[in-house]
């Protein structure tokens, strides 16, 4: 009997089984040998929302939820936020190593080569009503973008995949900015290759408004994008992998991932936090009654809680530092006082402590975006801009993983066994 194994006895039959342990875990398929009758399918593990199921082996991002640790390819998020740039972090996530200057310059120039939308996309973007939600437009236009690059379906080609990785990193912010200008009734601002990645993004949003293009705000935007770049097998990354597993093109997979991010329990939370602060709580005096409604399960404390972090989300910690720098330039956000008070009261109350509910990445990011002049419905779009390199890194790792194939979970069937059709007159 190897020591790296489980010995399981099925008390229904008295039979014993040896289950191999690999890297401290078991391959769930080994459970299939456990049966009462030989003609059975065999045992599965039932794990709704995959709370204890590893869908893959990955070396992209490491999270230690109990100790509030987040590392991209082994590098602590705090050091990357302090010293790196969004494009350098994108290269690190996608290729696995911090690039040399030559490699980084090449990557930046490859991104710039694709730093414009195919003609025809602008009219598609402008076909949306100005008051459409920007995330619905982003999901649609990322998928539409793929129709201009039919060769992207050839996902077996590394060269083709690299081109589309560069196109998506370059063009997702353009889609976002074009619709923002259209929604505000402003002239479209064309991408500008003489600017850095985050400078170009803010320029496409706010060209002419020098206050919003302050170099320190450009740095803050780049840091925000880094903090959002990846987060291992979160809901949208799993959708990216799942969609990619059927060999869909990367545009369709990123559009699907963005659709998953849109939900208020995931990336849509940053928008929901602002709504909660400004429309539900409104004043510091209302905090106790709001927290009471949360404890009565009448409302969620948006921007709090996390499936993995059972301590402070390290990104939230860093965002608080970034917020102070932004507020020095923009003036503080009046909602900040409510947020800080809400955090301190919630962290002192047993209900939240007992459930390990701490601020997550979405609790402070919206306050920063709003102070930078970005409208609330755009917050999740900025999350998607930051997360696109992470989704692509997960997708590339999936394609190169020989252990993987098309995602197709099983189910525990609880419906009728068999019944005959009943004609309408006899129902
Ligand atoms: C992101 O996965 C990632 O990595 C995501 C992300 C990334 O970078 O990709 O980090 C980005 O999505 C951050 C999360 C943003 N979402 C929110 O802020 C929405 C509010 N948070 C909750 O919806 C919730 O905390 C989740 C969805 C984030 C996590 O939920 P879980 O892990 O499924 O926890 P749960 O629902 O099982 O809750 C456990 C208990 C329950 O109470 P009891 O039934 O035990 O009494 O905690 C309670 C929940 O009711 N709870 C909350 C709460 N979150 C959990 N109660 C009030 N407010 C909350 N926010």
PDB file of N, CA and C in Angstrom, residues 325-390:
ATOM      1  N   UNK A 325      -3.695  58.792  -2.359  1.00  0.00           N
ATOM      2  CA  UNK A 325      -2.924  59.541  -3.372  1.00  0.00           C
ATOM      3  C   UNK A 325      -3.884  60.230  -4.357  1.00  0.00           C
ATOM      4  N   UNK A 326      -4.915  59.501  -4.793  1.00  0.00           N
ATOM      5  CA  UNK A 326      -5.864  60.086  -5.764  1.00  0.00           C
ATOM      6  C   UNK A 326      -6.617  61.249  -5.127  1.00  0.00           C
ATOM      7  N   UNK A 327      -7.048  61.042  -3.879  1.00  0.00           N
ATOM      8  CA  UNK A 327      -7.871  62.079  -3.235  1.00  0.00           C
ATOM      9  C   UNK A 327      -7.057  63.344  -2.974  1.00  0.00           C
ATOM     10  N   UNK A 328      -5.715  63.211  -2.851  1.00  0.00           N
ATOM     11  CA  UNK A 328      -4.876  64.419  -2.703  1.00  0.00           C
ATOM     12  C   UNK A 328      -5.033  65.306  -3.946  1.00  0.00           C
ATOM     13  N   UNK A 329      -5.251  64.666  -5.092  1.00  0.00           N
ATOM     14  CA  UNK A 329      -5.364  65.431  -6.354  1.00  0.00           C
ATOM     15  C   UNK A 329      -6.808  65.839  -6.628  1.00  0.00           C
ATOM     16  N   UNK A 330      -7.721  64.875  -6.436  1.00  0.00           N
ATOM     17  CA  UNK A 330      -9.110  65.130  -6.854  1.00  0.00           C
ATOM     18  C   UNK A 330      -9.956  65.747  -5.746  1.00  0.00           C
ATOM     19  N   UNK A 331      -9.417  65.713  -4.508  1.00  0.00           N
ATOM     20  CA  UNK A 331     -10.276  66.075  -3.374  1.00  0.00           C
ATOM     21  C   UNK A 331     -10.979  64.799  -2.948  1.00  0.00           C
ATOM     22  N   UNK A 332     -11.209  64.648  -1.643  1.00  0.00           N
ATOM     23  CA  UNK A 332     -11.738  63.379  -1.170  1.00  0.00           C
ATOM     24  C   UNK A 332     -13.193  63.179  -1.609  1.00  0.00           C
ATOM     25  N   UNK A 333     -13.562  61.926  -1.660  1.00  0.00           N
ATOM     26  CA  UNK A 333     -14.925  61.579  -2.058  1.00  0.00           C
ATOM     27  C   UNK A 333     -15.790  61.582  -0.786  1.00  0.00           C
ATOM     28  N   UNK A 334     -16.882  62.365  -0.770  1.00  0.00           N
ATOM     29  CA  UNK A 334     -17.712  62.430   0.454  1.00  0.00           C
ATOM     30  C   UNK A 334     -18.182  61.040   0.908  1.00  0.00           C
ATOM     31  N   UNK A 335     -18.267  60.113  -0.006  1.00  0.00           N
ATOM     32  CA  UNK A 335     -18.731  58.768   0.390  1.00  0.00           C
ATOM     33  C   UNK A 335     -17.641  58.003   1.130  1.00  0.00           C
ATOM     34  N   UNK A 336     -16.389  58.522   1.048  1.00  0.00           N
ATOM     35  CA  UNK A 336     -15.282  57.816   1.712  1.00  0.00           C
ATOM     36  C   UNK A 336     -15.525  57.739   3.212  1.00  0.00           C
ATOM     37  N   UNK A 337     -16.028  58.849   3.785  1.00  0.00           N
ATOM     38  CA  UNK A 337     -16.245  58.851   5.248  1.00  0.00           C
ATOM     39  C   UNK A 337     -17.230  57.747   5.638  1.00  0.00           C
ATOM     40  N   UNK A 338     -18.279  57.600   4.802  1.00  0.00           N
ATOM     41  CA  UNK A 338     -19.268  56.545   5.106  1.00  0.00           C
ATOM     42  C   UNK A 338     -18.590  55.178   4.968  1.00  0.00           C
ATOM     43  N   UNK A 339     -17.776  55.017   3.918  1.00  0.00           N
ATOM     44  CA  UNK A 339     -17.113  53.719   3.682  1.00  0.00           C
ATOM     45  C   UNK A 339     -16.178  53.374   4.838  1.00  0.00           C
ATOM     46  N   UNK A 340     -15.384  54.339   5.279  1.00  0.00           N
ATOM     47  CA  UNK A 340     -14.425  54.071   6.360  1.00  0.00           C
ATOM     48  C   UNK A 340     -15.162  53.729   7.655  1.00  0.00           C
ATOM     49  N   UNK A 341     -16.242  54.457   7.928  1.00  0.00           N
ATOM     50  CA  UNK A 341     -17.024  54.219   9.161  1.00  0.00           C
ATOM     51  C   UNK A 341     -17.705  52.856   9.075  1.00  0.00           C
ATOM     52  N   UNK A 342     -18.245  52.560   7.880  1.00  0.00           N
ATOM     53  CA  UNK A 342     -18.928  51.271   7.655  1.00  0.00           C
ATOM     54  C   UNK A 342     -17.937  50.135   7.886  1.00  0.00           C
ATOM     55  N   UNK A 343     -16.730  50.296   7.357  1.00  0.00           N
ATOM     56  CA  UNK A 343     -15.706  49.252   7.511  1.00  0.00           C
ATOM     57  C   UNK A 343     -15.373  49.063   8.990  1.00  0.00           C
ATOM     58  N   UNK A 344     -15.164  50.180   9.694  1.00  0.00           N
ATOM     59  CA  UNK A 344     -14.706  50.015  11.089  1.00  0.00           C
ATOM     60  C   UNK A 344     -15.816  49.404  11.955  1.00  0.00           C
ATOM     61  N   UNK A 345     -17.066  49.799  11.701  1.00  0.00           N
ATOM     62  CA  UNK A 345     -18.160  49.204  12.508  1.00  0.00           C
ATOM     63  C   UNK A 345     -18.323  47.727  12.148  1.00  0.00           C
ATOM     64  N   UNK A 346     -18.343  47.433  10.825  1.00  0.00           N
ATOM     65  CA  UNK A 346     -18.564  46.031  10.406  1.00  0.00           C
ATOM     66  C   UNK A 346     -17.463  45.135  10.964  1.00  0.00           C
ATOM     67  N   UNK A 347     -16.213  45.609  10.923  1.00  0.00           N
ATOM     68  CA  UNK A 347     -15.096  44.763  11.379  1.00  0.00           C
ATOM     69  C   UNK A 347     -15.117  44.575  12.894  1.00  0.00           C
ATOM     70  N   UNK A 348     -15.954  45.360  13.588  1.00  0.00           N
ATOM     71  CA  UNK A 348     -15.990  45.191  15.056  1.00  0.00           C
ATOM     72  C   UNK A 348     -17.182  44.339  15.481  1.00  0.00           C
ATOM     73  N   UNK A 349     -18.098  44.054  14.526  1.00  0.00           N
ATOM     74  CA  UNK A 349     -19.320  43.328  14.901  1.00  0.00           C
ATOM     75  C   UNK A 349     -19.162  41.812  14.706  1.00  0.00           C
ATOM     76  N   UNK A 350     -19.657  41.063  15.695  1.00  0.00           N
ATOM     77  CA  UNK A 350     -19.494  39.604  15.668  1.00  0.00           C
ATOM     78  C   UNK A 350     -20.061  38.974  14.401  1.00  0.00           C
ATOM     79  N   UNK A 351     -21.209  39.497  13.914  1.00  0.00           N
ATOM     80  CA  UNK A 351     -21.843  38.867  12.745  1.00  0.00           C
ATOM     81  C   UNK A 351     -20.850  38.780  11.583  1.00  0.00           C
ATOM     82  N   UNK A 352     -20.106  39.857  11.375  1.00  0.00           N
ATOM     83  CA  UNK A 352     -19.192  39.903  10.233  1.00  0.00           C
ATOM     84  C   UNK A 352     -17.887  39.176  10.552  1.00  0.00           C
ATOM     85  N   UNK A 353     -17.442  39.321  11.806  1.00  0.00           N
ATOM     86  CA  UNK A 353     -16.195  38.623  12.179  1.00  0.00           C
ATOM     87  C   UNK A 353     -16.399  37.119  12.118  1.00  0.00           C
ATOM     88  N   UNK A 354     -17.564  36.653  12.596  1.00  0.00           N
ATOM     89  CA  UNK A 354     -17.832  35.198  12.621  1.00  0.00           C
ATOM     90  C   UNK A 354     -17.863  34.628  11.205  1.00  0.00           C
ATOM     91  N   UNK A 355     -18.191  35.465  10.238  1.00  0.00           N
ATOM     92  CA  UNK A 355     -18.259  34.983   8.848  1.00  0.00           C
ATOM     93  C   UNK A 355     -17.058  35.400   8.011  1.00  0.00           C
ATOM     94  N   UNK A 356     -16.035  35.905   8.701  1.00  0.00           N
ATOM     95  CA  UNK A 356     -14.806  36.338   8.003  1.00  0.00           C
ATOM     96  C   UNK A 356     -15.110  37.298   6.860  1.00  0.00           C
ATOM     97  N   UNK A 357     -15.973  38.274   7.150  1.00  0.00           N
ATOM     98  CA  UNK A 357     -16.343  39.227   6.097  1.00  0.00           C
ATOM     99  C   UNK A 357     -15.469  40.469   6.199  1.00  0.00           C
ATOM    100  N   UNK A 358     -14.566  40.609   5.271  1.00  0.00           N
ATOM    101  CA  UNK A 358     -13.658  41.768   5.219  1.00  0.00           C
ATOM    102  C   UNK A 358     -13.873  42.496   3.893  1.00  0.00           C
ATOM    103  N   UNK A 359     -13.407  43.737   3.787  1.00  0.00           N
ATOM    104  CA  UNK A 359     -13.510  44.430   2.497  1.00  0.00           C
ATOM    105  C   UNK A 359     -12.738  43.667   1.411  1.00  0.00           C
ATOM    106  N   UNK A 360     -13.316  43.597   0.217  1.00  0.00           N
ATOM    107  CA  UNK A 360     -12.609  42.975  -0.903  1.00  0.00           C
ATOM    108  C   UNK A 360     -12.215  44.041  -1.914  1.00  0.00           C
ATOM    109  N   UNK A 361     -11.721  43.621  -3.049  1.00  0.00           N
ATOM    110  CA  UNK A 361     -11.154  44.554  -4.046  1.00  0.00           C
ATOM    111  C   UNK A 361     -12.182  45.583  -4.492  1.00  0.00           C
ATOM    112  N   UNK A 362     -13.466  45.233  -4.389  1.00  0.00           N
ATOM    113  CA  UNK A 362     -14.487  46.140  -4.934  1.00  0.00           C
ATOM    114  C   UNK A 362     -14.929  47.220  -3.950  1.00  0.00           C
ATOM    115  N   UNK A 363     -14.477  47.111  -2.684  1.00  0.00           N
ATOM    116  CA  UNK A 363     -15.037  48.050  -1.703  1.00  0.00           C
ATOM    117  C   UNK A 363     -14.512  49.470  -1.914  1.00  0.00           C
ATOM    118  N   UNK A 364     -13.228  49.592  -2.230  1.00  0.00           N
ATOM    119  CA  UNK A 364     -12.655  50.939  -2.388  1.00  0.00           C
ATOM    120  C   UNK A 364     -12.460  51.363  -3.846  1.00  0.00           C
ATOM    121  N   UNK A 365     -12.437  50.384  -4.759  1.00  0.00           N
ATOM    122  CA  UNK A 365     -12.072  50.764  -6.142  1.00  0.00           C
ATOM    123  C   UNK A 365     -13.070  51.770  -6.717  1.00  0.00           C
ATOM    124  N   UNK A 366     -14.358  51.551  -6.436  1.00  0.00           N
ATOM    125  CA  UNK A 366     -15.379  52.452  -6.999  1.00  0.00           C
ATOM    126  C   UNK A 366     -15.213  53.889  -6.508  1.00  0.00           C
ATOM    127  N   UNK A 367     -14.805  54.046  -5.250  1.00  0.00           N
ATOM    128  CA  UNK A 367     -14.635  55.406  -4.705  1.00  0.00           C
ATOM    129  C   UNK A 367     -13.524  56.130  -5.465  1.00  0.00           C
ATOM    130  N   UNK A 368     -12.490  55.350  -5.813  1.00  0.00           N
ATOM    131  CA  UNK A 368     -11.363  55.962  -6.555  1.00  0.00           C
ATOM    132  C   UNK A 368     -11.820  56.329  -7.965  1.00  0.00           C
ATOM    133  N   UNK A 369     -12.481  55.381  -8.625  1.00  0.00           N
ATOM    134  CA  UNK A 369     -12.939  55.651  -9.998  1.00  0.00           C
ATOM    135  C   UNK A 369     -13.860  56.874 -10.025  1.00  0.00           C
ATOM    136  N   UNK A 370     -14.774  56.945  -9.057  1.00  0.00           N
ATOM    137  CA  UNK A 370     -15.721  58.076  -9.062  1.00  0.00           C
ATOM    138  C   UNK A 370     -14.963  59.392  -8.892  1.00  0.00           C
ATOM    139  N   UNK A 371     -13.962  59.387  -8.012  1.00  0.00           N
ATOM    140  CA  UNK A 371     -13.180  60.623  -7.787  1.00  0.00           C
ATOM    141  C   UNK A 371     -12.349  60.991  -9.006  1.00  0.00           C
ATOM    142  N   UNK A 372     -12.070  59.982  -9.852  1.00  0.00           N
ATOM    143  CA  UNK A 372     -11.307  60.271 -11.091  1.00  0.00           C
ATOM    144  C   UNK A 372     -12.242  60.728 -12.204  1.00  0.00           C
ATOM    145  N   UNK A 373     -13.535  60.829 -11.894  1.00  0.00           N
ATOM    146  CA  UNK A 373     -14.502  61.347 -12.871  1.00  0.00           C
ATOM    147  C   UNK A 373     -15.127  60.274 -13.733  1.00  0.00           C
ATOM    148  N   UNK A 374     -14.994  59.006 -13.304  1.00  0.00           N
ATOM    149  CA  UNK A 374     -15.553  57.899 -14.104  1.00  0.00           C
ATOM    150  C   UNK A 374     -16.960  57.586 -13.589  1.00  0.00           C
ATOM    151  N   UNK A 375     -17.956  57.555 -14.462  1.00  0.00           N
ATOM    152  CA  UNK A 375     -19.327  57.297 -14.009  1.00  0.00           C
ATOM    153  C   UNK A 375     -19.488  55.866 -13.483  1.00  0.00           C
ATOM    154  N   UNK A 376     -20.340  55.691 -12.497  1.00  0.00           N
ATOM    155  CA  UNK A 376     -20.516  54.394 -11.824  1.00  0.00           C
ATOM    156  C   UNK A 376     -20.736  53.225 -12.791  1.00  0.00           C
ATOM    157  N   UNK A 377     -21.586  53.357 -13.806  1.00  0.00           N
ATOM    158  CA  UNK A 377     -21.810  52.194 -14.691  1.00  0.00           C
ATOM    159  C   UNK A 377     -20.545  51.740 -15.433  1.00  0.00           C
ATOM    160  N   UNK A 378     -19.491  52.578 -15.417  1.00  0.00           N
ATOM    161  CA  UNK A 378     -18.244  52.213 -16.115  1.00  0.00           C
ATOM    162  C   UNK A 378     -17.299  51.414 -15.201  1.00  0.00           C
ATOM    163  N   UNK A 379     -17.626  51.303 -13.901  1.00  0.00           N
ATOM    164  CA  UNK A 379     -16.640  50.712 -12.970  1.00  0.00           C
ATOM    165  C   UNK A 379     -16.289  49.279 -13.366  1.00  0.00           C
ATOM    166  N   UNK A 380     -17.293  48.476 -13.672  1.00  0.00           N
ATOM    167  CA  UNK A 380     -17.004  47.069 -13.982  1.00  0.00           C
ATOM    168  C   UNK A 380     -16.275  46.958 -15.316  1.00  0.00           C
ATOM    169  N   UNK A 381     -16.519  47.927 -16.194  1.00  0.00           N
ATOM    170  CA  UNK A 381     -15.789  47.959 -17.478  1.00  0.00           C
ATOM    171  C   UNK A 381     -14.297  48.115 -17.186  1.00  0.00           C
ATOM    172  N   UNK A 382     -13.953  48.981 -16.219  1.00  0.00           N
ATOM    173  CA  UNK A 382     -12.531  49.162 -15.873  1.00  0.00           C
ATOM    174  C   UNK A 382     -11.973  47.884 -15.262  1.00  0.00           C
ATOM    175  N   UNK A 383     -12.810  47.172 -14.497  1.00  0.00           N
ATOM    176  CA  UNK A 383     -12.371  45.882 -13.944  1.00  0.00           C
ATOM    177  C   UNK A 383     -12.037  44.941 -15.107  1.00  0.00           C
ATOM    178  N   UNK A 384     -12.913  44.922 -16.121  1.00  0.00           N
ATOM    179  CA  UNK A 384     -12.703  44.033 -17.281  1.00  0.00           C
ATOM    180  C   UNK A 384     -11.442  44.422 -18.058  1.00  0.00           C
ATOM    181  N   UNK A 385     -11.203  45.731 -18.195  1.00  0.00           N
ATOM    182  CA  UNK A 385      -9.977  46.179 -18.891  1.00  0.00           C
ATOM    183  C   UNK A 385      -8.750  45.637 -18.150  1.00  0.00           C
ATOM    184  N   UNK A 386      -8.762  45.753 -16.820  1.00  0.00           N
ATOM    185  CA  UNK A 386      -7.634  45.258 -16.026  1.00  0.00           C
ATOM    186  C   UNK A 386      -7.503  43.753 -16.085  1.00  0.00           C
ATOM    187  N   UNK A 387      -8.645  43.020 -16.117  1.00  0.00           N
ATOM    188  CA  UNK A 387      -8.631  41.560 -16.017  1.00  0.00           C
ATOM    189  C   UNK A 387      -8.391  40.846 -17.344  1.00  0.00           C
ATOM    190  N   UNK A 388      -8.503  41.552 -18.462  1.00  0.00           N
ATOM    191  CA  UNK A 388      -8.321  40.900 -19.774  1.00  0.00           C
ATOM    192  C   UNK A 388      -7.003  40.140 -19.872  1.00  0.00           C
ATOM    193  N   UNK A 389      -5.852  40.698 -19.453  1.00  0.00           N
ATOM    194  CA  UNK A 389      -4.610  39.915 -19.521  1.00  0.00           C
ATOM    195  C   UNK A 389      -4.653  38.650 -18.667  1.00  0.00           C
ATOM    196  N   UNK A 390      -5.321  38.713 -17.542  1.00  0.00           N
ATOM    197  CA  UNK A 390      -5.428  37.538 -16.654  1.00  0.00           C
ATOM    198  C   UNK A 390      -6.265  36.447 -17.311  1.00  0.00           C
TER     199      UNK A 390
END
